[in-house]
PDB file of C-alpha atoms in Angstrom:
ATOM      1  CA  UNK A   1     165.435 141.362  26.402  1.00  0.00           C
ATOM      2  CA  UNK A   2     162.329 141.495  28.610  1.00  0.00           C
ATOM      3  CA  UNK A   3     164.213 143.247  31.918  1.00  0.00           C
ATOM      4  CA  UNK A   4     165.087 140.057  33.652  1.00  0.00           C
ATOM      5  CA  UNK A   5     167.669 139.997  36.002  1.00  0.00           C
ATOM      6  CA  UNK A   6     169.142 137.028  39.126  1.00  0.00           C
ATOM      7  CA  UNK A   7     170.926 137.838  41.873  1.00  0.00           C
ATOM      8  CA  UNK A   8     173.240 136.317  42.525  1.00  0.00           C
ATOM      9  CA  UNK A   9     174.305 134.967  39.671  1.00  0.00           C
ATOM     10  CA  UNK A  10     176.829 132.503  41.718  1.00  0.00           C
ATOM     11  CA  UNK A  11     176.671 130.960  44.552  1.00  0.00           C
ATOM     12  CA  UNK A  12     178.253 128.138  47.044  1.00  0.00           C
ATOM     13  CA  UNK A  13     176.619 127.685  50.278  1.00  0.00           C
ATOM     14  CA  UNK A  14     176.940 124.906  52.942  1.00  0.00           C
ATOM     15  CA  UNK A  15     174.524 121.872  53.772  1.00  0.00           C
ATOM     16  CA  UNK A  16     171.606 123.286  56.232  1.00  0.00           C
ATOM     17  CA  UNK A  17     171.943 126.864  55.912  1.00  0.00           C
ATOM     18  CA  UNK A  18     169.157 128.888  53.929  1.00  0.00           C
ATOM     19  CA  UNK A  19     169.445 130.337  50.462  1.00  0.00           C
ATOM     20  CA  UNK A  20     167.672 133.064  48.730  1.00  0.00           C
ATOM     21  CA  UNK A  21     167.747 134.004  45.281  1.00  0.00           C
ATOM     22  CA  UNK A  22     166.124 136.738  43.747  1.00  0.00           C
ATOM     23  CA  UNK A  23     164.397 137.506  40.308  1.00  0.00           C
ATOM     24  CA  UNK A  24     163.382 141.176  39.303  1.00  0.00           C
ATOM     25  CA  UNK A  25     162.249 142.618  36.402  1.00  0.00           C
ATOM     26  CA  UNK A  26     161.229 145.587  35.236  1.00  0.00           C
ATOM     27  CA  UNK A  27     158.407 145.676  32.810  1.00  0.00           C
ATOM     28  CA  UNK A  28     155.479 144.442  35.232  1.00  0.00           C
ATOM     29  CA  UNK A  29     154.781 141.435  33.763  1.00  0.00           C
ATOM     30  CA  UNK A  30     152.165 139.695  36.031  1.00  0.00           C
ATOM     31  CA  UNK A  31     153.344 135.764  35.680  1.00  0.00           C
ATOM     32  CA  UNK A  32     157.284 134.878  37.096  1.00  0.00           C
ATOM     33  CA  UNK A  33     158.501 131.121  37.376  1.00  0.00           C
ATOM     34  CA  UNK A  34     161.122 129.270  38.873  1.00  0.00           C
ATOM     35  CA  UNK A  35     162.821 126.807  37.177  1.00  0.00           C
ATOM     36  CA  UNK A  36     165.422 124.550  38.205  1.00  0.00           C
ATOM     37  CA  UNK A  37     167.950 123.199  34.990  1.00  0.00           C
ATOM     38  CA  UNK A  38     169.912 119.521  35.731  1.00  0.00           C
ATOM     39  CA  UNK A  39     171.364 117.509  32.904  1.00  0.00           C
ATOM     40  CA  UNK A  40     169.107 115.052  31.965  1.00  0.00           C
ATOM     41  CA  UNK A  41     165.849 116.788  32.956  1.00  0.00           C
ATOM     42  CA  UNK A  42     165.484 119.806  31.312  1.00  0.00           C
ATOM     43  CA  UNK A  43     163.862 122.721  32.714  1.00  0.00           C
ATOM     44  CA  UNK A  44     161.707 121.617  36.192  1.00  0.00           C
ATOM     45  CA  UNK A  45     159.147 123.895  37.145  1.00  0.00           C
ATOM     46  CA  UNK A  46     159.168 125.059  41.437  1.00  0.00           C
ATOM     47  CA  UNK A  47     157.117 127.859  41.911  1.00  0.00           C
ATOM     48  CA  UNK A  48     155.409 129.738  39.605  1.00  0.00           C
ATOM     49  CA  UNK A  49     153.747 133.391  40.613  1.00  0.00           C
ATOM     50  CA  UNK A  50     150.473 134.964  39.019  1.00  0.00           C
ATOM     51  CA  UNK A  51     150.144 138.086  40.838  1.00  0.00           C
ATOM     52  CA  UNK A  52     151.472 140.028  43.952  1.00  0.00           C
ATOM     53  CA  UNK A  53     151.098 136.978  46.550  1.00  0.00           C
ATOM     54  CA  UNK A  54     149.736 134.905  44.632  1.00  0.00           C
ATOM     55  CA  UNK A  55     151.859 131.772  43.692  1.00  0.00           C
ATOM     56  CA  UNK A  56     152.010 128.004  43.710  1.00  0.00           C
ATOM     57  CA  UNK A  57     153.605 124.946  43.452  1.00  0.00           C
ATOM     58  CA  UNK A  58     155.223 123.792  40.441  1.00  0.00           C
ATOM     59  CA  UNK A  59     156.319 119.497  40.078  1.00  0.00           C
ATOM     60  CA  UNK A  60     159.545 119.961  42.015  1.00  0.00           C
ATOM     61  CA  UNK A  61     158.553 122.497  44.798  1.00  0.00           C
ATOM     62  CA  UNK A  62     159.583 120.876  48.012  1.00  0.00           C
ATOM     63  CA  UNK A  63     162.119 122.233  49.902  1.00  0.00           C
ATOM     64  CA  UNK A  64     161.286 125.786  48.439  1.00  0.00           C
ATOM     65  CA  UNK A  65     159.350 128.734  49.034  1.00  0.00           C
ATOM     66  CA  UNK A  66     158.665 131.894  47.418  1.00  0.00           C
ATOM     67  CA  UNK A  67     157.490 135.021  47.826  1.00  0.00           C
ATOM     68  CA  UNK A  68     156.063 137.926  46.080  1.00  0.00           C
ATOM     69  CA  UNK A  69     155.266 141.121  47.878  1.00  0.00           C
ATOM     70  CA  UNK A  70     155.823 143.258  44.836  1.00  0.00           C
ATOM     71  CA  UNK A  71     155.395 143.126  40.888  1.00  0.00           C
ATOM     72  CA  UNK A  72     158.931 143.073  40.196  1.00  0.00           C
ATOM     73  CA  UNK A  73     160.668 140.867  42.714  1.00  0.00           C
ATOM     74  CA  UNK A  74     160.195 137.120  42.962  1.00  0.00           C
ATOM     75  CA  UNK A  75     161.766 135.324  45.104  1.00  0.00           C
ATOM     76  CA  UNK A  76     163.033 131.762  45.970  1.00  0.00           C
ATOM     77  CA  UNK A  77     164.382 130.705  48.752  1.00  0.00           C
ATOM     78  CA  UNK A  78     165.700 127.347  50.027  1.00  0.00           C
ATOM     79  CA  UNK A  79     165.082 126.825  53.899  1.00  0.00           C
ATOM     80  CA  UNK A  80     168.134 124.316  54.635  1.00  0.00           C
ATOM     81  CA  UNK A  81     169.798 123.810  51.522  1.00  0.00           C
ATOM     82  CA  UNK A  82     170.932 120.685  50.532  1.00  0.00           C
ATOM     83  CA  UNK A  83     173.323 119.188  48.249  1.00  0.00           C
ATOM     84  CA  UNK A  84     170.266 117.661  45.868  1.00  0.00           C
ATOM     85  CA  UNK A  85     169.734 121.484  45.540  1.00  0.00           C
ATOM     86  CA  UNK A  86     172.858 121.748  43.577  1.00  0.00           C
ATOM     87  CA  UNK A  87     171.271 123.192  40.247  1.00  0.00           C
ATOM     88  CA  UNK A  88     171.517 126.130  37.737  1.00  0.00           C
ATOM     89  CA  UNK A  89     167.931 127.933  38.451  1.00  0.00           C
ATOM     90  CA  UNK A  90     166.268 130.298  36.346  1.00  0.00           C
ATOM     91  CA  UNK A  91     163.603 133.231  36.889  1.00  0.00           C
ATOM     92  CA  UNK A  92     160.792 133.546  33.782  1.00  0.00           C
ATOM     93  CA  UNK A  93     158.588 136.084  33.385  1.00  0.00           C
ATOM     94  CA  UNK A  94     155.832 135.289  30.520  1.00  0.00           C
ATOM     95  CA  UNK A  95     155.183 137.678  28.503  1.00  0.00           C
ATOM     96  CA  UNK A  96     152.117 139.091  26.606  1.00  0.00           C
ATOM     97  CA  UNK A  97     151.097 142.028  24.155  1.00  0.00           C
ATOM     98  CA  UNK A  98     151.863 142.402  20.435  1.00  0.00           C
ATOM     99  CA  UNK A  99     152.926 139.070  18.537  1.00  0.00           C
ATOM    100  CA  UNK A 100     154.483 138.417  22.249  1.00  0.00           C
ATOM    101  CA  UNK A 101     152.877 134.755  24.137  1.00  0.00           C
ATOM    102  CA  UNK A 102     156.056 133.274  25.471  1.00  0.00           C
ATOM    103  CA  UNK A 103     158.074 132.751  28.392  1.00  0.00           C
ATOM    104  CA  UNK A 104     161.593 134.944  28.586  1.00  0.00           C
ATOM    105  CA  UNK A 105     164.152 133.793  30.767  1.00  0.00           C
ATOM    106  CA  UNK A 106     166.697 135.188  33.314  1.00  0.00           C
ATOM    107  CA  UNK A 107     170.755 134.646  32.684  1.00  0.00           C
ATOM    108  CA  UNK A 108     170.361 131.986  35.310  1.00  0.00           C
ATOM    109  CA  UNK A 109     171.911 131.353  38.620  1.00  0.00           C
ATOM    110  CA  UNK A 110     174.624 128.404  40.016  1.00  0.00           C
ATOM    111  CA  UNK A 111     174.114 127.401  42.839  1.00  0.00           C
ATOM    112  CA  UNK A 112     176.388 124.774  44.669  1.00  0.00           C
ATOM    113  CA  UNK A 113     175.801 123.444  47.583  1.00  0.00           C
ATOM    114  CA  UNK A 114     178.530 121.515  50.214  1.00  0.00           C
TER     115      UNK A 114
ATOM    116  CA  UNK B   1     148.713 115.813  32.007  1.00  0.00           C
ATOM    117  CA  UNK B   2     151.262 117.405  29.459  1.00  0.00           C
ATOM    118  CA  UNK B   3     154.247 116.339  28.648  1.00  0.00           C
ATOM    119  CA  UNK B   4     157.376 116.613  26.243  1.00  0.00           C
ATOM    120  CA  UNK B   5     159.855 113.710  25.093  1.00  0.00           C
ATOM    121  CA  UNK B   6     162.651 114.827  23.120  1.00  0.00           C
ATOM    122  CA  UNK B   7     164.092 110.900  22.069  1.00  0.00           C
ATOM    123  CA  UNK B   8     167.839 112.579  21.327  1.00  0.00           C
ATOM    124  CA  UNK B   9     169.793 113.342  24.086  1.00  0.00           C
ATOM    125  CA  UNK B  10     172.919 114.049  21.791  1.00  0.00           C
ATOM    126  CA  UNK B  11     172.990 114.710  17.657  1.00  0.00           C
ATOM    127  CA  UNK B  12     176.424 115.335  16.551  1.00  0.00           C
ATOM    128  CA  UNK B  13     176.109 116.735  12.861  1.00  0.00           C
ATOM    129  CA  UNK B  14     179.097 118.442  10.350  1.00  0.00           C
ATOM    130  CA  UNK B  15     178.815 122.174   9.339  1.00  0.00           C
ATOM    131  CA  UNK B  16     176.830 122.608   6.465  1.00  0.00           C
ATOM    132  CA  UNK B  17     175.042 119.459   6.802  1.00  0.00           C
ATOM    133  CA  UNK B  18     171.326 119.733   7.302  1.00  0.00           C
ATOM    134  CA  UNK B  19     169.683 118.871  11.238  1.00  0.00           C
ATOM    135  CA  UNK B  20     165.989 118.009  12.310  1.00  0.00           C
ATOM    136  CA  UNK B  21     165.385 117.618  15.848  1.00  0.00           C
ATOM    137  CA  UNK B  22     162.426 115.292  17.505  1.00  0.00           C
ATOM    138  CA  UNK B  23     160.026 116.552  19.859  1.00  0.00           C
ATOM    139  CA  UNK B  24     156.982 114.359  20.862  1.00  0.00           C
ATOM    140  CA  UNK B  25     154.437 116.178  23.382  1.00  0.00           C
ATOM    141  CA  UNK B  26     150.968 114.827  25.114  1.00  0.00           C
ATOM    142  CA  UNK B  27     148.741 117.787  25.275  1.00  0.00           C
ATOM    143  CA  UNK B  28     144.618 117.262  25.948  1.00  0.00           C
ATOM    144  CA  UNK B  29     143.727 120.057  23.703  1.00  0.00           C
ATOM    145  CA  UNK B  30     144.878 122.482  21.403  1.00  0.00           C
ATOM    146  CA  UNK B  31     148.628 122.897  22.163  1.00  0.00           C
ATOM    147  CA  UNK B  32     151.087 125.530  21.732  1.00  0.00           C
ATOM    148  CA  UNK B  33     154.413 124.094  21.041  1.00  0.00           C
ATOM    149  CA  UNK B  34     157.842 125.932  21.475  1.00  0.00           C
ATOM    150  CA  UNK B  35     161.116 125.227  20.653  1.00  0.00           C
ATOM    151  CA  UNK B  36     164.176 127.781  22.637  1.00  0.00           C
ATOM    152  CA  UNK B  37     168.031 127.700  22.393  1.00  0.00           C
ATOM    153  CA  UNK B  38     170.356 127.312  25.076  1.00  0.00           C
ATOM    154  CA  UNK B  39     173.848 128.145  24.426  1.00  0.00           C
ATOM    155  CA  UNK B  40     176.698 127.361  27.120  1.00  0.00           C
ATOM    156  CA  UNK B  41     176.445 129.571  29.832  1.00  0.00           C
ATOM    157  CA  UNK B  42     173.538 131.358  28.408  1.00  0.00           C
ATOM    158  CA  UNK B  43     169.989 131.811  29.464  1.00  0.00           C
ATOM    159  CA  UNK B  44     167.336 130.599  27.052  1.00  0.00           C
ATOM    160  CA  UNK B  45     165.974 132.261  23.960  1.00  0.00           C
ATOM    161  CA  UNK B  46     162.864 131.283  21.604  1.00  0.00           C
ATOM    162  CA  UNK B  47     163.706 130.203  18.414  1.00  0.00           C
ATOM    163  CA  UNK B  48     160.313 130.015  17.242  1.00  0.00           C
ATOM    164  CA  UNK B  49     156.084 129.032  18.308  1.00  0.00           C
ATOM    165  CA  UNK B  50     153.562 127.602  17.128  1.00  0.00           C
ATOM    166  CA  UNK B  51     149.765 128.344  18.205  1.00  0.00           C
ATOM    167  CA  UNK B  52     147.573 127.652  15.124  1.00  0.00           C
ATOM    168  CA  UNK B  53     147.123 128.235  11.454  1.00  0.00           C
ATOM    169  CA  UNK B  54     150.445 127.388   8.800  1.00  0.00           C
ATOM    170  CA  UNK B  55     151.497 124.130  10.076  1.00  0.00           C
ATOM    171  CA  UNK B  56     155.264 125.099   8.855  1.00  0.00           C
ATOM    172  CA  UNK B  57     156.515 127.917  11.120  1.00  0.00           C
ATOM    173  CA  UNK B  58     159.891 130.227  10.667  1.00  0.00           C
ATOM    174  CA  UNK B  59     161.696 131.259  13.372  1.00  0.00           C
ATOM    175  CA  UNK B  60     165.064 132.857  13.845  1.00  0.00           C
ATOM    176  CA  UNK B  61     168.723 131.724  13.106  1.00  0.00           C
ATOM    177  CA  UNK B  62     167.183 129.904  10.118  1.00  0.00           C
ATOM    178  CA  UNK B  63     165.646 127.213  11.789  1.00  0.00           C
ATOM    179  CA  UNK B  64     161.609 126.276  11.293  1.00  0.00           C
ATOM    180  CA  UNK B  65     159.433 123.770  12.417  1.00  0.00           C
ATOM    181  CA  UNK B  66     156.287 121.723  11.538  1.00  0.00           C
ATOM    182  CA  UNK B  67     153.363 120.933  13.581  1.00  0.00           C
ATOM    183  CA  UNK B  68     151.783 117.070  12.738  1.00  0.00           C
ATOM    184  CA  UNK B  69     148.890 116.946  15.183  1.00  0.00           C
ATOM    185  CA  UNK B  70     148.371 112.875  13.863  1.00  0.00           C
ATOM    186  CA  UNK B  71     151.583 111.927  15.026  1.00  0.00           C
ATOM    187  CA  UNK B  72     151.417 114.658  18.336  1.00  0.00           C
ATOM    188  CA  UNK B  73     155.032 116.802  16.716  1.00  0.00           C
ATOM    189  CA  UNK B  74     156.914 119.328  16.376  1.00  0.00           C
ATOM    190  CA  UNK B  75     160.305 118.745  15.066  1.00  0.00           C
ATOM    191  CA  UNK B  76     163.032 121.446  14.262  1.00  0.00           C
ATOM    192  CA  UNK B  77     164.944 121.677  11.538  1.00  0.00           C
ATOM    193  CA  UNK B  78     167.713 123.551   9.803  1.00  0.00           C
ATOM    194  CA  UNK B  79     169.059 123.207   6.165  1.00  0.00           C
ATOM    195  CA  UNK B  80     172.718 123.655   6.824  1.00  0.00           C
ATOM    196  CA  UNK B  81     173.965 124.097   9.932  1.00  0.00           C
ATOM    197  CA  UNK B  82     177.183 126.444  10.962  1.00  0.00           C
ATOM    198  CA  UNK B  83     179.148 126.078  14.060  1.00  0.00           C
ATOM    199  CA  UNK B  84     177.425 128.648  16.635  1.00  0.00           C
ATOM    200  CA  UNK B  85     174.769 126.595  16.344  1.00  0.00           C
ATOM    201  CA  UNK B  86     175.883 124.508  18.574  1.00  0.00           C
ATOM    202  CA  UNK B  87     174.173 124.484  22.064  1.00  0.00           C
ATOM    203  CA  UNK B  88     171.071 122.704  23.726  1.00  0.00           C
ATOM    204  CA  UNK B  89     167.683 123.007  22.215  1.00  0.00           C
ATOM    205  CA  UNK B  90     164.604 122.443  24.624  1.00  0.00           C
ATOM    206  CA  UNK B  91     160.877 122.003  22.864  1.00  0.00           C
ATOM    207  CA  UNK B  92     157.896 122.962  25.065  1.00  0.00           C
ATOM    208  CA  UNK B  93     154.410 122.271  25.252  1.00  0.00           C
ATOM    209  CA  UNK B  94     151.516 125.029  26.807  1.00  0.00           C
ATOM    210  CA  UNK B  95     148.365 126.114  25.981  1.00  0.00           C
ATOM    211  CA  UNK B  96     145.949 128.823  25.747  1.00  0.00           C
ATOM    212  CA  UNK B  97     145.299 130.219  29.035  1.00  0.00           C
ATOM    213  CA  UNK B  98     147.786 128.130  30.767  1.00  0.00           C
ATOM    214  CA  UNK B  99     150.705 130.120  30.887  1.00  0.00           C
ATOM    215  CA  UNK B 100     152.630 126.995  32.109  1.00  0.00           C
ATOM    216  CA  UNK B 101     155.061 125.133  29.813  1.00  0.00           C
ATOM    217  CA  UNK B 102     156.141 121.487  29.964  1.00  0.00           C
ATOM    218  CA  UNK B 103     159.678 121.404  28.915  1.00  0.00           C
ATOM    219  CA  UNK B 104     161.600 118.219  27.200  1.00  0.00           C
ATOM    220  CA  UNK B 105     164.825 117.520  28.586  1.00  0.00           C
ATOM    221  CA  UNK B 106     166.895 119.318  26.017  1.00  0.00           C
ATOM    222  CA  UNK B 107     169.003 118.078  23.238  1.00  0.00           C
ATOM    223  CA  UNK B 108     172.588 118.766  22.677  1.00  0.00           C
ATOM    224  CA  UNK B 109     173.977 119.503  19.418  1.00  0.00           C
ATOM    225  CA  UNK B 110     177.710 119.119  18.638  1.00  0.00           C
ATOM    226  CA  UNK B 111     179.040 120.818  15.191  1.00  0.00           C
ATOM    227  CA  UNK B 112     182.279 119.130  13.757  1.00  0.00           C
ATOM    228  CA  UNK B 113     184.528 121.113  11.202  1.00  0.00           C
TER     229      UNK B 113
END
C-alpha cells in the first residue's frame, strides 16, 4: 500500500460541465500519473507530474488539465466533460527506495458522463 | 517509441491447468518489463519486474516470467492455476530513468471449475 487515495471514487456528471478528480498520497513520492482504463486499451497515460508544478502531457491529454501545487495532491480535471470521457481513471505514484522501482496505483475512479 | 502488444485479449483456462501469457514490447534500449494484476473492481498490483540479470524472474501469487531479448518478451506464466486468479493482467514496458510505462491492453483470464 503506498498511501494512494481518489476522490471521488464515483461519479456521474452531465455533458459540458467541468470535473475534477483528485489523487493524494501520503508518502511524498515526487512522480504521480494519470491514467485513463477503457476496455480494449489498457491503461492510457494523460498527465503525468514530476515535481510540485511540474507536469506534462501524456498520449491522451486533450481535454485535461492538471495541477500540482503541493507534493501530495494531484489533480485532474476535465474542463467540459464529455461523454468520450466516460472512463475508470487512475492516480500512480512511482515509487523508489529499497528493492522498490515501480509504479503503485490508486483504487481508481468511475466516472460517467451524460 | 515504446510499446506493448499483448496478442490475447481473452484465455479461458480450467483450475489446475497450467497458463502462460504473451507480452511483446518495442523498447530502444535496455527495457524494464512489468507484468500487474487487475482484479474486478480493484486497482492494480505488481505481480512481478524485470530490470536485468536472471532472465527467469519470481513474483507473487506463484506466477514468474522470462525475459527473451531475441524475440523482444516477456511472457507470464503459472503452473496450475486456482480460481482467484482470475482477473486482467496488463504487461508494461519502461526504462531506466524514464519513470514512464507503456502499458498493453490487458488480458482477461476466465477460470472454469
Amino acid at each position: 500500500d503506498a498511501g494512494i487515495t481518489q476522490s471521488p471514487r464515483h461519479k456521474v456528471t452531465e455533458t459540458g460541465t467541468p470535473v475534477t478528480l483528485r489523487c493524494h498520497q501520503t508518502e511524498n513520492h515526487r512522480y504521480m500519473y494519470w491514467y485513463r482504463q477503457d476496455p480494449g486499451h489498457g491503461l492510457r497515460l494523460i498527465h503525468y507530474s514530476y515535481g510540485v508544478k511540474d507536469t506534462d502531457k501524456g498520449e491522451v491529454s486533450d481535454g485535461y488539465s492538471v495541477s500540482r501545487s503541493k507534493t501530495e495532491d494531484f489533480l485532474l480535471t476535465l474542463e467540459s466533460a464529455t461523454s468520450s470521457q466516460t472512463s475508470v481513471y487512475f492516480c500512480a505514484i512511482w515509487g523508489e527506495g529499497g528493492s522498490s522501482y515501480e509504479q503503485y496505483f490508486g483504487p481508481g475512479t468511475r466516472l460517467t458522463v451524460t | 517509441a515504446q510499446s506493448v502488444t499483448q496478442p490475447d485479449i481473452h484465455i479461458t483456462v480450467s483450475e489446475g491447468a497450467s497458463l502462460e501469457l504473451r507480452c511483446n514490447y518495442s523498447y530502444g534500449a535496455t527495457p524494464y518489463l512489468f507484468w500487474y494484476v487487475q482484479s474486478p473492481g480493484q486497482g492494480l498490483q505488481l505481480l512481478l519486474k524485470y530490470f536485468s540479470g536472471d532472465t527467469l524472474v519470481q513474483g507473487i501469487k506463484g506466477f514468474e516470467a522470462e525475459f527473451k531479448r531475441s524475440q523482444s518478451s516477456f511472457n507470464l506464466r503459472k503452473p496450475s492455476v486456482h480460481w482467484s486468479d482470475a482477473a486482467e493482467y496488463f504487461c508494461a514496458v519502461g526504462g531506466p530513468g524514464d519513470y514512464k510505462l507503456s502499458f498493453g491492453a490487458g488480458t482477461t483470464v476466465t477460470v472454469r471449475a
